[in-house]
Amino acid sequence: MKKRVLLLLLLCLLSGCGEARREEPVVCVPAEECFLCTGTWRRNNVGIISLNTFEVAEVEINRYDAKGTLDETAAGIFSMQGQQLGEDGLFVFMALFPDRGYASLTLEPGSDQWADRRKAAGALCGDCLEKILPEEGPKKMGFGAIDLSTGEVSVFERQTVGFVMGDFYVHCDWEDDGPNLELMIFYAPFRY
């Protein structure tokens, strides 16, 4: 019996199960290079953001010209478009109705289903990383919404059915047995 225990102990030590694995620390960019700290947030719209690549698909409910000036004339049309964020990452399909002030979206996360703090650290300073993807706590989705007038980011969570972001209300409808998400985004500024 003692020989078996010693043999098991020896095998365990040889396989490395007695060693504590050290993870490399997450190295963030300085604040001067941070995606959120250095952003010029001047458009009153919501964007869908990959928290792994920090690519953004703007949901253009409020239309702007090339100079960044709000175009308040009626568009007279609705548009449909799709955008892939990163290779095999989040796919965003949008139906935009700017004259009515809303958009309907379908999000298919692809490889962005879960956030990777190491990838996010390549675009965020330590304070922003800890605010959006804290080290402690549950695993976070790898995509969210960003207020393009302030740079505020909200990470999508399955239990969330809706939230207000700036002048917009975002309604979330999750696929029952999968990672896909349907969104309705309404322009809803304060009336009084």
PDB file of C-alpha atoms in Angstrom:
ATOM      1  CA  MET A   1       0.000   0.000   0.000  1.00  0.00           C
ATOM      2  CA  LYS A   2       2.817   2.399   0.920  1.00  0.00           C
ATOM      3  CA  LYS A   3       4.526   1.634  -2.373  1.00  0.00           C
ATOM      4  CA  ARG A   4       1.364   2.604  -4.317  1.00  0.00           C
ATOM      5  CA  VAL A   5       1.019   5.885  -2.438  1.00  0.00           C
ATOM      6  CA  LEU A   6       4.689   6.686  -3.027  1.00  0.00           C
ATOM      7  CA  LEU A   7       4.357   5.755  -6.693  1.00  0.00           C
ATOM      8  CA  LEU A   8       1.274   7.986  -7.071  1.00  0.00           C
ATOM      9  CA  LEU A   9       3.040  10.824  -5.278  1.00  0.00           C
ATOM     10  CA  LEU A  10       6.087  10.438  -7.529  1.00  0.00           C
ATOM     11  CA  LEU A  11       3.924  10.400 -10.672  1.00  0.00           C
ATOM     12  CA  CYS A  12       2.054  13.455  -9.458  1.00  0.00           C
ATOM     13  CA  LEU A  13       5.275  15.376  -8.872  1.00  0.00           C
ATOM     14  CA  LEU A  14       6.707  14.352 -12.228  1.00  0.00           C
ATOM     15  CA  SER A  15       3.553  15.441 -14.047  1.00  0.00           C
ATOM     16  CA  GLY A  16       3.700  18.896 -12.459  1.00  0.00           C
ATOM     17  CA  CYS A  17       0.454  18.750 -10.516  1.00  0.00           C
ATOM     18  CA  GLY A  18       2.263  19.866  -7.381  1.00  0.00           C
ATOM     19  CA  GLU A  19       3.570  23.040  -9.047  1.00  0.00           C
ATOM     20  CA  ALA A  20       1.601  26.250  -8.979  1.00  0.00           C
ATOM     21  CA  ARG A  21       1.187  27.651 -12.467  1.00  0.00           C
ATOM     22  CA  ARG A  22       2.135  31.279 -12.757  1.00  0.00           C
ATOM     23  CA  GLU A  23       0.152  33.371 -15.171  1.00  0.00           C
ATOM     24  CA  GLU A  24       1.855  36.219 -16.899  1.00  0.00           C
ATOM     25  CA  PRO A  25       0.507  39.564 -15.676  1.00  0.00           C
ATOM     26  CA  VAL A  26      -1.795  41.432 -18.042  1.00  0.00           C
ATOM     27  CA  VAL A  27       0.093  44.390 -19.501  1.00  0.00           C
ATOM     28  CA  CYS A  28      -2.059  47.375 -20.466  1.00  0.00           C
ATOM     29  CA  VAL A  29      -1.221  50.281 -22.744  1.00  0.00           C
ATOM     30  CA  PRO A  30      -0.497  53.685 -21.155  1.00  0.00           C
ATOM     31  CA  ALA A  31      -3.429  56.117 -20.825  1.00  0.00           C
ATOM     32  CA  GLU A  32      -1.995  58.182 -23.725  1.00  0.00           C
ATOM     33  CA  GLU A  33      -2.617  55.187 -26.027  1.00  0.00           C
ATOM     34  CA  CYS A  34      -5.888  53.926 -24.492  1.00  0.00           C
ATOM     35  CA  PHE A  35      -8.747  53.471 -26.970  1.00  0.00           C
ATOM     36  CA  LEU A  36     -11.267  55.001 -24.557  1.00  0.00           C
ATOM     37  CA  CYS A  37      -9.132  57.713 -22.931  1.00  0.00           C
ATOM     38  CA  THR A  38      -7.905  59.120 -26.264  1.00  0.00           C
ATOM     39  CA  GLY A  39     -11.130  58.750 -28.249  1.00  0.00           C
ATOM     40  CA  THR A  40     -12.841  61.751 -29.780  1.00  0.00           C
ATOM     41  CA  TRP A  41     -16.438  61.036 -28.912  1.00  0.00           C
ATOM     42  CA  ARG A  42     -18.517  63.542 -30.880  1.00  0.00           C
ATOM     43  CA  ARG A  43     -21.315  61.598 -32.537  1.00  0.00           C
ATOM     44  CA  ASN A  44     -24.630  61.098 -30.766  1.00  0.00           C
ATOM     45  CA  ASN A  45     -25.031  57.443 -31.729  1.00  0.00           C
ATOM     46  CA  VAL A  46     -24.481  54.010 -30.253  1.00  0.00           C
ATOM     47  CA  GLY A  47     -21.867  51.617 -31.585  1.00  0.00           C
ATOM     48  CA  ILE A  48     -21.476  47.871 -31.177  1.00  0.00           C
ATOM     49  CA  ILE A  49     -17.948  47.089 -30.017  1.00  0.00           C
ATOM     50  CA  SER A  50     -15.792  43.963 -29.930  1.00  0.00           C
ATOM     51  CA  LEU A  51     -14.023  43.916 -26.567  1.00  0.00           C
ATOM     52  CA  ASN A  52     -11.266  41.758 -28.077  1.00  0.00           C
ATOM     53  CA  THR A  53     -10.359  43.850 -31.142  1.00  0.00           C
ATOM     54  CA  PHE A  54     -11.956  47.215 -30.225  1.00  0.00           C
ATOM     55  CA  GLU A  55     -13.440  47.542 -33.666  1.00  0.00           C
ATOM     56  CA  VAL A  56     -16.764  49.413 -33.687  1.00  0.00           C
ATOM     57  CA  ALA A  57     -19.849  49.179 -35.901  1.00  0.00           C
ATOM     58  CA  GLU A  58     -21.667  52.516 -35.640  1.00  0.00           C
ATOM     59  CA  VAL A  59     -25.456  52.317 -35.516  1.00  0.00           C
ATOM     60  CA  GLU A  60     -26.112  55.497 -37.464  1.00  0.00           C
ATOM     61  CA  ILE A  61     -29.538  56.577 -36.276  1.00  0.00           C
ATOM     62  CA  ASN A  62     -28.378  60.209 -36.195  1.00  0.00           C
ATOM     63  CA  ARG A  63     -26.729  60.874 -39.554  1.00  0.00           C
ATOM     64  CA  TYR A  64     -23.556  62.950 -39.881  1.00  0.00           C
ATOM     65  CA  ASP A  65     -21.827  64.365 -42.954  1.00  0.00           C
ATOM     66  CA  ALA A  66     -18.110  63.927 -43.719  1.00  0.00           C
ATOM     67  CA  LYS A  67     -17.238  66.989 -41.580  1.00  0.00           C
ATOM     68  CA  GLY A  68     -19.009  65.533 -38.542  1.00  0.00           C
ATOM     69  CA  THR A  69     -22.007  67.878 -38.697  1.00  0.00           C
ATOM     70  CA  LEU A  70     -25.406  66.421 -37.815  1.00  0.00           C
ATOM     71  CA  ASP A  71     -27.591  66.055 -40.926  1.00  0.00           C
ATOM     72  CA  GLU A  72     -31.127  66.861 -39.772  1.00  0.00           C
ATOM     73  CA  THR A  73     -32.816  66.419 -43.145  1.00  0.00           C
ATOM     74  CA  ALA A  74     -35.065  63.440 -43.748  1.00  0.00           C
ATOM     75  CA  ALA A  75     -33.218  60.497 -45.267  1.00  0.00           C
ATOM     76  CA  GLY A  76     -36.348  59.221 -46.977  1.00  0.00           C
ATOM     77  CA  ILE A  77     -35.047  55.642 -46.869  1.00  0.00           C
ATOM     78  CA  PHE A  78     -34.068  52.852 -44.557  1.00  0.00           C
ATOM     79  CA  SER A  79     -30.862  50.935 -45.036  1.00  0.00           C
ATOM     80  CA  MET A  80     -29.560  47.470 -44.291  1.00  0.00           C
ATOM     81  CA  GLN A  81     -25.926  46.642 -43.775  1.00  0.00           C
ATOM     82  CA  GLY A  82     -23.655  44.033 -42.283  1.00  0.00           C
ATOM     83  CA  GLN A  83     -20.232  44.421 -40.715  1.00  0.00           C
ATOM     84  CA  GLN A  84     -17.704  41.849 -39.504  1.00  0.00           C
ATOM     85  CA  LEU A  85     -15.524  42.998 -36.590  1.00  0.00           C
ATOM     86  CA  GLY A  86     -12.222  41.157 -36.790  1.00  0.00           C
ATOM     87  CA  GLU A  87     -11.474  37.863 -38.473  1.00  0.00           C
ATOM     88  CA  ASP A  88     -14.201  35.377 -37.462  1.00  0.00           C
ATOM     89  CA  GLY A  89     -15.306  37.893 -34.811  1.00  0.00           C
ATOM     90  CA  LEU A  90     -18.582  39.615 -34.091  1.00  0.00           C
ATOM     91  CA  PHE A  91     -20.915  39.977 -37.093  1.00  0.00           C
ATOM     92  CA  VAL A  92     -23.410  42.845 -36.886  1.00  0.00           C
ATOM     93  CA  PHE A  93     -26.414  43.022 -39.223  1.00  0.00           C
ATOM     94  CA  MET A  94     -28.335  46.319 -39.049  1.00  0.00           C
ATOM     95  CA  ALA A  95     -31.623  47.610 -40.408  1.00  0.00           C
ATOM     96  CA  LEU A  96     -31.510  51.391 -39.874  1.00  0.00           C
ATOM     97  CA  PHE A  97     -34.559  53.674 -39.859  1.00  0.00           C
ATOM     98  CA  PRO A  98     -33.031  57.145 -39.220  1.00  0.00           C
ATOM     99  CA  ASP A  99     -36.209  59.132 -40.035  1.00  0.00           C
ATOM    100  CA  ARG A 100     -38.083  57.205 -37.328  1.00  0.00           C
ATOM    101  CA  GLY A 101     -35.151  57.121 -34.901  1.00  0.00           C
ATOM    102  CA  TYR A 102     -34.617  53.396 -34.439  1.00  0.00           C
ATOM    103  CA  ALA A 103     -32.599  50.431 -35.626  1.00  0.00           C
ATOM    104  CA  SER A 104     -32.992  46.663 -35.520  1.00  0.00           C
ATOM    105  CA  LEU A 105     -29.823  44.583 -35.150  1.00  0.00           C
ATOM    106  CA  THR A 106     -28.743  40.957 -35.090  1.00  0.00           C
ATOM    107  CA  LEU A 107     -25.425  40.152 -33.411  1.00  0.00           C
ATOM    108  CA  GLU A 108     -23.599  36.872 -34.026  1.00  0.00           C
ATOM    109  CA  PRO A 109     -20.567  36.800 -31.696  1.00  0.00           C
ATOM    110  CA  GLY A 110     -18.334  34.292 -33.492  1.00  0.00           C
ATOM    111  CA  SER A 111     -14.943  34.280 -31.744  1.00  0.00           C
ATOM    112  CA  ASP A 112     -16.007  37.322 -29.689  1.00  0.00           C
ATOM    113  CA  GLN A 113     -18.489  35.363 -27.576  1.00  0.00           C
ATOM    114  CA  TRP A 114     -16.224  35.781 -24.525  1.00  0.00           C
ATOM    115  CA  ALA A 115     -13.903  38.641 -23.601  1.00  0.00           C
ATOM    116  CA  ASP A 116     -10.164  38.033 -23.440  1.00  0.00           C
ATOM    117  CA  ARG A 117      -8.528  40.421 -20.916  1.00  0.00           C
ATOM    118  CA  ARG A 118      -5.117  39.977 -22.546  1.00  0.00           C
ATOM    119  CA  LYS A 119      -6.438  41.080 -25.935  1.00  0.00           C
ATOM    120  CA  ALA A 120      -8.369  43.975 -24.376  1.00  0.00           C
ATOM    121  CA  ALA A 121      -5.219  45.109 -22.534  1.00  0.00           C
ATOM    122  CA  GLY A 122      -3.656  45.792 -25.943  1.00  0.00           C
ATOM    123  CA  ALA A 123      -6.136  48.660 -26.409  1.00  0.00           C
ATOM    124  CA  LEU A 124      -6.954  49.805 -22.857  1.00  0.00           C
ATOM    125  CA  CYS A 125      -5.150  51.390 -19.922  1.00  0.00           C
ATOM    126  CA  GLY A 126      -5.350  49.601 -16.564  1.00  0.00           C
ATOM    127  CA  ASP A 127      -8.182  51.786 -15.205  1.00  0.00           C
ATOM    128  CA  CYS A 128     -10.396  51.277 -18.270  1.00  0.00           C
ATOM    129  CA  LEU A 129      -9.655  47.535 -18.394  1.00  0.00           C
ATOM    130  CA  GLU A 130     -10.615  47.127 -14.733  1.00  0.00           C
ATOM    131  CA  LYS A 131     -13.797  49.187 -15.251  1.00  0.00           C
ATOM    132  CA  ILE A 132     -15.007  47.205 -18.280  1.00  0.00           C
ATOM    133  CA  LEU A 133     -13.519  43.735 -17.708  1.00  0.00           C
ATOM    134  CA  PRO A 134     -12.631  43.442 -14.015  1.00  0.00           C
ATOM    135  CA  GLU A 135     -10.175  40.713 -13.053  1.00  0.00           C
ATOM    136  CA  GLU A 136     -12.491  39.410 -10.350  1.00  0.00           C
ATOM    137  CA  GLY A 137     -16.025  38.304 -11.061  1.00  0.00           C
ATOM    138  CA  PRO A 138     -17.848  36.261 -13.678  1.00  0.00           C
ATOM    139  CA  LYS A 139     -16.694  35.730 -17.248  1.00  0.00           C
ATOM    140  CA  LYS A 140     -17.847  38.590 -19.505  1.00  0.00           C
ATOM    141  CA  MET A 141     -19.229  38.566 -23.022  1.00  0.00           C
ATOM    142  CA  GLY A 142     -16.745  39.752 -25.646  1.00  0.00           C
ATOM    143  CA  PHE A 143     -18.980  42.458 -27.081  1.00  0.00           C
ATOM    144  CA  GLY A 144     -20.944  45.450 -25.875  1.00  0.00           C
ATOM    145  CA  ALA A 145     -22.401  48.822 -26.733  1.00  0.00           C
ATOM    146  CA  ILE A 146     -20.459  52.086 -26.748  1.00  0.00           C
ATOM    147  CA  ASP A 147     -21.923  55.582 -26.449  1.00  0.00           C
ATOM    148  CA  LEU A 148     -20.177  57.438 -29.285  1.00  0.00           C
ATOM    149  CA  SER A 149     -20.728  60.801 -27.578  1.00  0.00           C
ATOM    150  CA  THR A 150     -19.006  59.848 -24.281  1.00  0.00           C
ATOM    151  CA  GLY A 151     -17.029  56.627 -24.849  1.00  0.00           C
ATOM    152  CA  GLU A 152     -18.996  54.832 -22.111  1.00  0.00           C
ATOM    153  CA  VAL A 153     -19.076  51.049 -22.684  1.00  0.00           C
ATOM    154  CA  SER A 154     -21.738  48.597 -21.495  1.00  0.00           C
ATOM    155  CA  VAL A 155     -20.872  44.910 -21.789  1.00  0.00           C
ATOM    156  CA  PHE A 156     -23.858  42.796 -22.856  1.00  0.00           C
ATOM    157  CA  GLU A 157     -25.052  40.270 -20.263  1.00  0.00           C
ATOM    158  CA  ARG A 158     -27.610  37.527 -20.850  1.00  0.00           C
ATOM    159  CA  GLN A 159     -29.808  38.583 -17.937  1.00  0.00           C
ATOM    160  CA  THR A 160     -30.117  42.163 -19.267  1.00  0.00           C
ATOM    161  CA  VAL A 161     -33.269  42.842 -21.277  1.00  0.00           C
ATOM    162  CA  GLY A 162     -32.665  46.542 -21.816  1.00  0.00           C
ATOM    163  CA  PHE A 163     -30.767  49.627 -20.734  1.00  0.00           C
ATOM    164  CA  VAL A 164     -30.447  53.349 -21.415  1.00  0.00           C
ATOM    165  CA  MET A 165     -27.241  54.656 -22.949  1.00  0.00           C
ATOM    166  CA  GLY A 166     -27.085  58.429 -23.415  1.00  0.00           C
ATOM    167  CA  ASP A 167     -30.058  59.416 -25.607  1.00  0.00           C
ATOM    168  CA  PHE A 168     -30.802  55.820 -26.600  1.00  0.00           C
ATOM    169  CA  TYR A 169     -32.771  52.893 -25.222  1.00  0.00           C
ATOM    170  CA  VAL A 170     -31.316  49.461 -26.111  1.00  0.00           C
ATOM    171  CA  HIS A 171     -33.676  46.452 -25.907  1.00  0.00           C
ATOM    172  CA  CYS A 172     -31.998  43.003 -25.808  1.00  0.00           C
ATOM    173  CA  ASP A 173     -33.597  39.716 -26.909  1.00  0.00           C
ATOM    174  CA  TRP A 174     -31.229  36.754 -26.461  1.00  0.00           C
ATOM    175  CA  GLU A 175     -31.447  33.545 -28.470  1.00  0.00           C
ATOM    176  CA  ASP A 176     -32.800  30.809 -26.143  1.00  0.00           C
ATOM    177  CA  ASP A 177     -30.070  28.233 -26.636  1.00  0.00           C
ATOM    178  CA  GLY A 178     -27.297  30.146 -28.358  1.00  0.00           C
ATOM    179  CA  PRO A 179     -25.069  33.202 -28.184  1.00  0.00           C
ATOM    180  CA  ASN A 180     -26.873  35.372 -30.764  1.00  0.00           C
ATOM    181  CA  LEU A 181     -28.573  38.595 -29.727  1.00  0.00           C
ATOM    182  CA  GLU A 182     -31.342  40.652 -31.330  1.00  0.00           C
ATOM    183  CA  LEU A 183     -31.381  44.368 -30.482  1.00  0.00           C
ATOM    184  CA  MET A 184     -33.800  47.230 -30.968  1.00  0.00           C
ATOM    185  CA  ILE A 185     -32.200  50.624 -30.429  1.00  0.00           C
ATOM    186  CA  PHE A 186     -34.438  53.683 -30.082  1.00  0.00           C
ATOM    187  CA  TYR A 187     -33.404  57.326 -30.095  1.00  0.00           C
ATOM    188  CA  ALA A 188     -35.153  58.552 -26.958  1.00  0.00           C
ATOM    189  CA  PRO A 189     -33.718  61.862 -25.690  1.00  0.00           C
ATOM    190  CA  PHE A 190     -35.259  63.634 -22.701  1.00  0.00           C
ATOM    191  CA  ARG A 191     -38.383  65.412 -23.863  1.00  0.00           C
ATOM    192  CA  TYR A 192     -38.598  68.106 -21.170  1.00  0.00           C
TER     193      TYR A 192
END
